[in-house]
Coordinates of C-alpha atoms and ligand atoms in Angstrom, one line a residue:
M29 CA 29.5 88.2 124.2
L30 CA 29.2 84.6 123.7
I31 CA 30.6 82.0 125.9
K32 CA 29.8 78.3 125.7
T33 CA 28.0 77.8 128.9
P34 CA 24.7 76.0 129.1
H35 CA 22.7 79.0 130.2
K36 CA 24.0 81.4 127.6
S37 CA 22.0 82.9 124.8
Q38 CA 23.4 83.7 121.4
L39 CA 24.5 87.3 121.3
N40 CA 23.7 89.0 118.1
D41 CA 20.6 90.8 117.0
F42 CA 18.7 88.6 119.4
D43 CA 19.8 90.6 122.4
V44 CA 19.0 93.9 120.7
T45 CA 15.6 92.5 120.0
N46 CA 15.3 91.3 123.6
E47 CA 16.0 94.7 124.9
S48 CA 13.5 96.4 122.6
I49 CA 10.9 93.9 123.6
Y50 CA 11.7 94.5 127.2
Q51 CA 11.3 98.3 126.8
E52 CA 8.1 97.8 124.8
R53 CA 6.6 95.6 127.5
R54 CA 7.3 98.2 130.1
S55 CA 5.6 100.9 128.2
L56 CA 2.7 98.6 127.3
L57 CA 2.2 97.8 131.0
K58 CA 2.3 101.4 131.7
Q59 CA -0.3 102.3 129.1
M60 CA -2.5 99.7 130.6
G61 CA -2.2 101.4 134.0
F62 CA -0.4 98.6 135.7
L63 CA 2.8 100.5 136.3
G64 CA 3.0 103.7 138.1
A65 CA 6.3 105.2 139.0
G66 CA 6.3 103.2 142.2
A67 CA 5.6 99.9 140.6
L68 CA 8.4 100.4 138.1
M69 CA 11.0 100.7 140.9
S70 CA 12.8 97.5 141.5
S71 CA 13.8 96.9 145.1
A72 CA 17.4 97.7 144.2
M73 CA 16.3 101.1 142.9
T74 CA 14.1 102.0 145.8
K75 CA 17.2 101.8 148.1
N76 CA 19.2 103.8 145.6
A77 CA 20.7 107.1 146.2
N78 CA 22.2 107.5 142.8
A79 CA 19.2 107.2 140.6
S80 CA 15.8 108.9 140.6
F81 CA 12.8 107.9 138.6
F82 CA 10.7 110.1 136.4
G83 CA 7.2 109.6 135.2
D84 CA 8.2 109.2 131.6
D85 CA 9.6 105.7 132.2
K86 CA 13.2 106.8 131.9
I87 CA 16.0 106.2 134.3
I88 CA 17.9 109.4 135.1
F89 CA 21.1 109.0 137.0
K90 CA 22.7 111.6 139.2
T91 CA 25.4 112.2 136.8
R92 CA 27.3 115.5 137.1
P93 CA 27.9 117.9 134.3
L94 CA 31.5 118.1 133.2
E95 CA 33.5 120.9 131.6
F96 CA 35.2 119.8 128.4
S97 CA 36.4 121.0 125.0
K98 CA 34.6 119.8 121.9
D99 CA 35.6 117.1 119.4
N100 CA 35.8 119.1 116.2
E101 CA 36.5 116.2 113.9
N102 CA 33.5 113.9 114.3
Q103 CA 30.5 116.1 114.9
G104 CA 29.0 114.7 111.7
L105 CA 28.6 111.2 113.1
I106 CA 25.0 110.3 114.0
K107 CA 25.1 109.6 117.7
T108 CA 23.2 106.7 119.3
P109 CA 20.6 108.2 121.6
E110 CA 21.7 108.6 125.2
Q111 CA 18.9 106.4 126.4
K112 CA 20.2 103.5 124.4
V113 CA 23.8 104.1 125.3
I114 CA 22.9 103.8 129.0
S115 CA 20.4 100.9 128.8
H116 CA 22.0 98.4 126.4
N117 CA 25.2 97.4 128.0
N118 CA 27.8 94.8 128.4
F119 CA 29.1 94.8 132.0
Y120 CA 29.1 91.2 133.1
E121 CA 29.9 92.2 136.7
F122 CA 26.3 93.3 136.8
G123 CA 24.8 90.5 134.8
A124 CA 25.4 89.1 131.3
K125 CA 22.2 90.3 129.7
K126 CA 22.0 93.7 128.0
N127 CA 19.4 95.2 130.3
Q128 CA 20.9 93.9 133.6
P129 CA 23.8 96.4 134.2
A130 CA 21.4 99.4 134.0
E131 CA 19.3 97.8 136.7
L132 CA 21.8 96.0 138.9
A133 CA 24.4 98.8 139.0
Q134 CA 22.1 101.3 140.6
N135 CA 23.7 101.1 144.0
F136 CA 27.2 101.0 142.8
Q137 CA 29.4 103.3 145.0
V138 CA 32.1 105.1 143.1
K139 CA 33.2 107.3 146.0
P140 CA 35.7 106.8 147.4
W141 CA 37.6 105.4 144.4
Q142 CA 41.3 104.7 144.0
L143 CA 43.1 104.1 140.7
R144 CA 46.7 102.9 141.1
I145 CA 49.2 103.3 138.2
S146 CA 52.3 101.4 138.8
G147 CA 54.8 98.9 137.4
E148 CA 57.7 99.7 135.1
C149 CA 57.8 103.5 135.7
D150 CA 59.7 106.0 137.9
K151 CA 56.7 107.8 139.5
P152 CA 53.8 105.4 140.3
I153 CA 50.7 107.2 141.6
T154 CA 47.3 106.6 143.1
L155 CA 44.5 108.8 142.0
D156 CA 41.4 109.6 144.1
Y157 CA 37.9 110.1 142.8
D158 CA 38.2 113.8 142.4
D159 CA 41.6 113.5 140.5
L160 CA 39.9 111.6 137.8
T161 CA 38.0 114.6 136.4
K162 CA 40.4 117.3 137.6
L163 CA 44.0 116.2 136.8
F164 CA 43.8 116.5 133.1
P165 CA 41.8 118.8 130.7
L166 CA 38.7 116.9 129.5
E167 CA 37.7 116.7 125.9
E168 CA 34.7 115.2 124.1
R169 CA 35.5 112.5 121.5
I170 CA 32.7 111.1 119.4
Y171 CA 33.7 107.5 118.6
R172 CA 32.2 104.5 117.0
L173 CA 32.0 101.5 119.4
R174 CA 32.0 98.1 117.7
C175 CA 31.1 95.1 119.9
V176 CA 32.5 91.8 118.9
E177 CA 28.8 90.6 118.9
A178 CA 28.3 92.6 115.7
W179 CA 26.3 95.6 117.0
S180 CA 27.7 99.1 117.2
M181 CA 26.9 102.6 118.6
V182 CA 28.3 106.1 118.2
I183 CA 29.0 107.6 121.6
P184 CA 30.1 111.1 122.7
W185 CA 32.7 110.2 125.4
I186 CA 34.3 112.7 127.7
G187 CA 37.8 112.0 128.9
F188 CA 41.5 112.5 128.5
P189 CA 44.2 110.6 126.5
L190 CA 45.6 107.6 128.3
A191 CA 49.0 108.9 127.1
S192 CA 48.7 112.0 129.4
L193 CA 48.3 109.7 132.4
L194 CA 51.1 107.3 131.4
K195 CA 53.5 110.2 130.7
R196 CA 52.8 111.4 134.3
V197 CA 54.2 108.2 135.8
V198 CA 57.4 108.3 133.6
P199 CA 57.5 104.8 132.1
N200 CA 60.9 103.2 132.0
S201 CA 62.5 101.3 129.1
K202 CA 61.0 98.0 130.2
A203 CA 57.4 99.3 129.8
K204 CA 56.3 97.3 126.7
Y205 CA 52.7 96.5 127.7
V206 CA 49.9 98.1 129.8
A207 CA 47.6 95.9 131.9
F208 CA 44.2 97.1 133.3
E209 CA 42.1 95.7 136.0
T210 CA 38.4 96.3 137.0
L211 CA 37.3 96.6 140.6
Y212 CA 36.8 93.3 142.4
D213 CA 34.0 93.7 144.9
P214 CA 31.5 90.9 144.9
K215 CA 29.4 92.7 147.5
Q216 CA 28.7 95.4 145.0
M217 CA 29.0 93.5 141.8
P218 CA 26.5 90.6 141.9
G219 CA 27.9 89.0 138.8
Q220 CA 31.2 88.4 140.7
A221 CA 29.3 86.7 143.5
N222 CA 27.2 84.5 141.2
R223 CA 28.9 82.6 138.4
R224 CA 25.8 82.2 136.4
L225 CA 24.8 85.9 136.6
G226 CA 28.4 86.9 135.8
G227 CA 28.5 84.8 132.6
G228 CA 31.2 82.4 133.8
I229 CA 34.0 84.9 133.8
K230 CA 36.8 84.6 136.3
Y231 CA 37.0 88.1 138.0
P232 CA 38.5 90.6 138.2
Y233 CA 38.0 91.5 134.5
V234 CA 41.4 92.3 133.1
E235 CA 42.6 93.8 129.8
G236 CA 45.8 94.9 128.1
L237 CA 47.4 96.9 125.4
R238 CA 50.8 97.1 123.8
F239 CA 52.6 100.3 125.1
D240 CA 52.4 102.0 121.7
E241 CA 48.7 101.3 121.4
A242 CA 48.2 102.8 124.8
M243 CA 50.1 105.9 123.8
N244 CA 48.2 106.4 120.6
P245 CA 46.3 109.7 120.8
L246 CA 42.9 107.9 120.1
T247 CA 43.2 105.9 123.2
L248 CA 41.0 107.5 125.8
M249 CA 40.4 107.3 129.5
S250 CA 36.7 108.1 129.7
V251 CA 35.0 109.7 132.8
G252 CA 31.8 110.7 131.1
L253 CA 29.4 110.5 128.2
Y254 CA 26.8 112.9 126.7
G255 CA 28.4 115.8 128.8
K256 CA 28.0 114.2 132.2
T257 CA 29.9 111.8 134.4
L258 CA 29.6 108.1 133.5
P259 CA 26.5 106.2 134.8
P260 CA 27.6 103.0 136.6
Q261 CA 26.5 100.7 133.8
N262 CA 28.9 102.4 131.4
G263 CA 31.9 101.9 133.7
A264 CA 31.9 104.7 136.3
P265 CA 34.0 106.4 137.5
I266 CA 36.6 105.7 134.8
R267 CA 36.9 103.3 131.9
L268 CA 39.1 102.8 128.9
V269 CA 37.9 103.5 125.3
V270 CA 39.9 102.0 122.4
P271 CA 37.8 102.8 119.3
W272 CA 39.6 100.7 116.7
K273 CA 39.3 97.5 118.8
Y274 CA 36.3 95.3 119.7
G275 CA 34.3 96.7 122.6
F276 CA 35.6 94.1 125.1
K277 CA 39.0 95.8 125.2
S278 CA 37.4 99.0 126.6
I279 CA 37.5 97.8 130.2
K280 CA 35.2 99.5 132.7
S281 CA 35.5 100.8 136.3
I282 CA 39.3 100.6 136.4
V283 CA 41.2 100.4 139.7
G284 CA 44.6 99.3 138.4
I285 CA 46.9 100.2 135.5
K286 CA 50.3 98.5 135.4
L287 CA 53.2 98.9 133.0
L288 CA 54.7 95.5 132.2
E289 CA 57.6 94.0 130.2
R290 CA 55.6 91.0 129.2
Q291 CA 52.2 90.8 127.4
P292 CA 49.5 90.2 130.0
R293 CA 46.7 87.7 129.6
T294 CA 43.2 89.2 129.1
T295 CA 39.8 88.0 130.3
W296 CA 38.2 87.0 127.0
Q297 CA 41.5 85.5 125.7
K298 CA 41.7 83.3 128.8
L299 CA 38.1 82.2 128.4
A300 CA 38.2 81.3 124.7
P301 CA 41.6 81.9 123.1
R302 CA 40.5 80.7 119.6
E303 CA 37.7 83.2 119.6
Y304 CA 39.2 86.3 121.2
G305 CA 42.8 87.4 120.8
F306 CA 44.9 89.9 122.6
Y307 CA 44.8 92.5 119.8
A308 CA 41.1 92.3 119.0
N309 CA 41.3 94.9 116.3
V310 CA 38.1 95.4 114.4
N311 CA 38.6 93.4 111.2
P312 CA 35.8 92.6 108.8
K313 CA 38.0 90.1 107.0
H314 CA 38.6 87.9 110.1
D315 CA 35.4 86.3 111.1
H316 CA 34.6 85.1 114.6
P317 CA 34.7 81.3 114.5
R318 CA 30.9 81.3 115.0
W319 CA 29.7 84.4 113.1
S320 CA 30.7 86.9 110.4
Q321 CA 32.4 90.2 111.3
A322 CA 31.8 91.6 107.8
S323 CA 28.8 93.8 108.9
E324 CA 27.2 95.1 112.0
R325 CA 23.9 96.4 113.3
R326 CA 24.2 100.1 114.2
I327 CA 22.0 101.0 117.1
T328 CA 20.3 104.3 116.3
S329 CA 17.0 105.9 117.2
G330 CA 15.3 103.5 114.9
G331 CA 12.3 101.5 116.1
L332 CA 12.0 97.8 116.7
F333 CA 12.1 96.7 113.1
S334 CA 14.4 99.3 111.6
R335 CA 17.2 97.8 109.6
N336 CA 20.6 99.3 110.3
R337 CA 23.0 96.8 108.9
I338 CA 26.1 98.5 107.7
D339 CA 29.5 97.2 106.5
T340 CA 32.1 96.9 109.2
L341 CA 35.2 99.0 108.5
A342 CA 38.8 97.8 109.0
F343 CA 40.1 99.2 112.4
N344 CA 36.5 100.4 112.9
G345 CA 37.2 103.3 110.5
Y346 CA 40.3 104.5 112.3
G347 CA 42.9 102.8 110.0
E348 CA 44.5 106.1 109.0
Q349 CA 45.4 106.8 112.7
V350 CA 46.4 103.2 113.7
A351 CA 47.2 100.9 110.8
D352 CA 50.9 101.8 111.1
L353 CA 51.0 100.2 114.6
Y354 CA 50.5 96.8 112.9
R355 CA 52.8 97.1 109.9
G356 CA 54.3 93.8 108.9
M357 CA 52.0 91.8 111.3
D358 CA 49.8 89.0 110.0
L359 CA 46.4 90.2 111.3
S360 CA 44.8 86.8 110.9
K361 CA 47.4 85.4 113.3
Y362 CA 47.4 88.3 115.7
Y363 CA 43.6 88.7 115.9
Ligands
MTE19 N1 34.8 95.3 133.4 C1 34.2 95.1 132.3 N2 34.4 95.9 131.2 C2 33.8 95.7 130.1 C3 32.8 94.7 129.9 C4 32.6 93.8 131.0 O1 31.7 92.9 131.0 N3 33.2 94.1 132.2 N4 32.2 94.5 128.7 C5 32.9 95.0 127.5 C6 32.2 94.9 126.3 S1 32.0 93.3 125.6 C7 31.7 96.0 125.6 S2 31.0 95.9 124.1 C8 31.8 97.3 126.2 C9 30.4 98.0 126.3 O2 30.5 99.3 126.8 P1 29.1 100.1 127.0 O3 28.2 99.2 127.8 O4 29.5 101.4 127.7 O5 28.5 100.4 125.6 O6 32.3 97.3 127.5 C10 33.4 96.4 127.7 N5 34.0 96.6 129.0
MO20 MO1 31.4 93.7 123.4

């Protein structure tokens, strides 16, 4: 995502290209015999207990298989290959470039983990690591993910509805909004320790939803993708997925969820309020001040020069399920 800091690159197709070039360079070096499995390991990876390295130049994480019921509605969507889903990421806590999270999150420790749900409710709770995958039945949901930078993917998430979790804490009548917070741990998250690496964001990363948005059945707490627990770069051990909103709403590695009476400020809104709003619903008719939102580049299995420009859909194609939430609102004002 684009912030106006001197070091920052434009984030559009450029970054996608960057990543492809990066991948290409690695395989080229390998062909030339410069890179053996050993040479490919960065120092961070050598120390790593979570990842192992295979000869085919692919990073395989020790993600654990999950038991889940299948998404029956969206099996027809063409999924973005797993290798792209786990190597082209936005997770500024581990660096603002697309390839950095997959590399710099290798040592991220998700055990022990605590997720506290509190605020305007009768029964606040704290969940431990094991609760995240055991407390609620898991389902697979194949969703489109549309980044505000105008690229998109189709990802088979595993998770449970946020509504299940919120019902559990028994919200009271003052619960009008839900605020989310990512882990703050500069020792583990180099982007939090280094302003430049972390894209100039003030951490912890925070997000928010209106209570009815949070309770919508599409809103997912995700603990996995492609049938396994989340790799660190995708927001392990638990992240939000709100498929009709720009990707930045889908906050990763969550440690706090709080029910509130007032609308909370959010990370991107604080950084550039003219560019990123609280709602951030995917809207092809409301351009970003510096680029069009009318179309997007779908990341598929296509090669470096494949053209995958497609029209962006209102509410990212989920209007039937969510448009009612915004009835009577001026969506160019509440962007
Ligand atoms: N904590 C945190 N959550 C985050 C981000 C981030 O930088 N930090 N980036 C967001 C953005 S801009 C996008 S597009 C999605 C990307 O999710 P993915 O890497 O799993 O595809 O995560 C979102 N959640
Ligand atoms: Mo994004």
